[in-house]
Amino acid sequence: MQNNLEFLKRKYHYVIIDTNPSLDYTLSNALMTSNCIIVPMTAEKWAVESLELLEFHMNNLKIKIPIFLIITRFKKNNTHKQLLQHVESKAGFWDLSMNGKI
């Protein structure tokens, strides 16, 4: 994958690798060749748990690249607010939604 990406990097400014949500070799290869990660997610408990699995997987692979979050379908209930606060408090995660919610 790294060799193929070198060719693409010479031709394009950005290369987006869209992987399935499982922790398999495809994700591992994509993580090892990436400069950053963009994760679209909802403010749901399972999504936050998945982020923690991703973080654990990256630590096992000794990968230290920034993770940007795009929060979608945000509701104004206490559960969503608490989950969002939990994600925002984690080191290494940045919210791309800026001042508003998508």
mmCIF file of C-alpha atoms in Angstrom:
data_model
loop_
_atom_site.group_PDB
_atom_site.id
_atom_site.type_symbol
_atom_site.label_atom_id
_atom_site.label_comp_id
_atom_site.label_asym_id
_atom_site.label_seq_id
_atom_site.Cartn_x
_atom_site.Cartn_y
_atom_site.Cartn_z
ATOM 1 C CA MET A 1 0.000 0.000 0.000
ATOM 2 C CA GLN A 2 2.837 2.412 0.855
ATOM 3 C CA ASN A 3 4.390 2.047 -2.625
ATOM 4 C CA ASN A 4 1.071 2.714 -4.342
ATOM 5 C CA LEU A 5 0.425 5.736 -2.142
ATOM 6 C CA GLU A 6 3.811 7.267 -2.996
ATOM 7 C CA PHE A 7 2.735 7.383 -6.636
ATOM 8 C CA LEU A 8 -0.607 8.958 -5.698
ATOM 9 C CA LYS A 9 1.020 11.490 -3.354
ATOM 10 C CA ARG A 10 3.108 12.829 -6.247
ATOM 11 C CA LYS A 11 -0.040 13.298 -8.313
ATOM 12 C CA TYR A 12 -2.576 14.526 -5.695
ATOM 13 C CA HIS A 13 -2.538 16.779 -2.632
ATOM 14 C CA TYR A 14 -4.903 14.532 -0.678
ATOM 15 C CA VAL A 15 -5.583 10.802 -0.806
ATOM 16 C CA ILE A 16 -8.626 9.497 1.067
ATOM 17 C CA ILE A 17 -8.670 5.855 2.129
ATOM 18 C CA ASP A 18 -12.148 4.672 3.094
ATOM 19 C CA THR A 19 -12.031 1.463 5.128
ATOM 20 C CA ASN A 20 -14.660 -0.741 6.684
ATOM 21 C CA PRO A 21 -15.143 -0.301 10.444
ATOM 22 C CA SER A 22 -13.430 -3.561 11.449
ATOM 23 C CA LEU A 23 -9.969 -3.800 13.008
ATOM 24 C CA ASP A 24 -8.373 -5.882 10.260
ATOM 25 C CA TYR A 25 -5.258 -5.748 8.081
ATOM 26 C CA THR A 26 -6.897 -3.258 5.689
ATOM 27 C CA LEU A 27 -7.345 -0.749 8.498
ATOM 28 C CA SER A 28 -3.848 -1.463 9.842
ATOM 29 C CA ASN A 29 -2.301 -0.798 6.408
ATOM 30 C CA ALA A 30 -4.333 2.382 5.984
ATOM 31 C CA LEU A 31 -3.318 3.627 9.441
ATOM 32 C CA MET A 32 0.374 2.919 8.844
ATOM 33 C CA THR A 33 0.393 4.922 5.596
ATOM 34 C CA SER A 34 -1.743 7.869 6.780
ATOM 35 C CA ASN A 35 -0.843 11.339 8.034
ATOM 36 C CA CYS A 36 -4.137 11.759 9.895
ATOM 37 C CA ILE A 37 -7.503 10.089 10.425
ATOM 38 C CA ILE A 38 -10.942 11.603 9.899
ATOM 39 C CA VAL A 39 -13.737 9.719 11.678
ATOM 40 C CA PRO A 40 -17.389 10.571 11.020
ATOM 41 C CA MET A 41 -19.416 9.449 14.028
ATOM 42 C CA THR A 42 -22.659 9.908 15.887
ATOM 43 C CA ALA A 43 -22.739 10.818 19.569
ATOM 44 C CA GLU A 44 -23.771 7.292 20.545
ATOM 45 C CA LYS A 45 -22.278 5.001 23.179
ATOM 46 C CA TRP A 46 -21.230 2.312 20.662
ATOM 47 C CA ALA A 47 -19.458 4.934 18.521
ATOM 48 C CA VAL A 48 -17.450 6.185 21.507
ATOM 49 C CA GLU A 49 -16.554 2.590 22.389
ATOM 50 C CA SER A 50 -15.413 2.061 18.791
ATOM 51 C CA LEU A 51 -13.159 5.118 19.050
ATOM 52 C CA GLU A 52 -11.556 3.650 22.139
ATOM 53 C CA LEU A 53 -10.968 0.384 20.236
ATOM 54 C CA LEU A 54 -9.380 2.359 17.401
ATOM 55 C CA GLU A 55 -7.138 4.160 19.883
ATOM 56 C CA PHE A 56 -6.132 0.811 21.453
ATOM 57 C CA HIS A 57 -5.415 -0.660 17.990
ATOM 58 C CA MET A 58 -3.271 2.355 17.073
ATOM 59 C CA ASN A 59 -1.324 2.071 20.330
ATOM 60 C CA ASN A 60 -0.623 -1.613 19.610
ATOM 61 C CA LEU A 61 0.705 -0.648 16.171
ATOM 62 C CA LYS A 62 2.672 2.257 17.727
ATOM 63 C CA ILE A 63 0.934 4.753 15.435
ATOM 64 C CA LYS A 64 0.760 8.355 16.613
ATOM 65 C CA ILE A 65 -1.188 10.480 14.134
ATOM 66 C CA PRO A 66 -3.974 12.985 14.783
ATOM 67 C CA ILE A 67 -7.586 11.806 14.809
ATOM 68 C CA PHE A 68 -10.216 14.311 13.674
ATOM 69 C CA LEU A 69 -13.872 13.696 14.487
ATOM 70 C CA ILE A 70 -16.910 14.834 12.553
ATOM 71 C CA ILE A 71 -19.904 14.516 14.875
ATOM 72 C CA THR A 72 -23.149 13.911 12.983
ATOM 73 C CA ARG A 73 -26.746 13.580 14.181
ATOM 74 C CA PHE A 74 -26.171 15.322 17.479
ATOM 75 C CA LYS A 75 -29.208 15.462 19.765
ATOM 76 C CA LYS A 76 -29.651 17.872 22.649
ATOM 77 C CA ASN A 77 -30.272 15.249 25.304
ATOM 78 C CA ASN A 78 -28.099 14.535 28.341
ATOM 79 C CA THR A 79 -26.759 11.229 27.015
ATOM 80 C CA HIS A 80 -25.423 12.824 23.838
ATOM 81 C CA LYS A 81 -23.996 15.777 25.761
ATOM 82 C CA GLN A 82 -22.169 13.475 28.195
ATOM 83 C CA LEU A 83 -20.768 11.300 25.405
ATOM 84 C CA LEU A 84 -19.620 14.361 23.481
ATOM 85 C CA GLN A 85 -17.920 15.749 26.598
ATOM 86 C CA HIS A 86 -16.171 12.400 27.078
ATOM 87 C CA VAL A 87 -14.858 12.426 23.501
ATOM 88 C CA GLU A 88 -13.796 16.080 23.727
ATOM 89 C CA SER A 89 -11.853 15.351 26.919
ATOM 90 C CA LYS A 90 -9.724 12.644 25.279
ATOM 91 C CA ALA A 91 -6.209 13.627 24.260
ATOM 92 C CA GLY A 92 -5.420 13.206 20.574
ATOM 93 C CA PHE A 93 -8.974 13.675 19.282
ATOM 94 C CA TRP A 94 -10.040 16.916 17.603
ATOM 95 C CA ASP A 95 -13.577 17.911 16.683
ATOM 96 C CA LEU A 96 -13.848 19.113 13.072
ATOM 97 C CA SER A 97 -17.351 20.494 13.476
ATOM 98 C CA MET A 98 -15.804 23.754 14.757
ATOM 99 C CA ASN A 99 -18.428 25.978 16.374
ATOM 100 C CA GLY A 100 -21.491 24.102 15.190
ATOM 101 C CA LYS A 101 -22.746 20.580 14.934
ATOM 102 C CA ILE A 102 -23.374 18.824 11.631
#
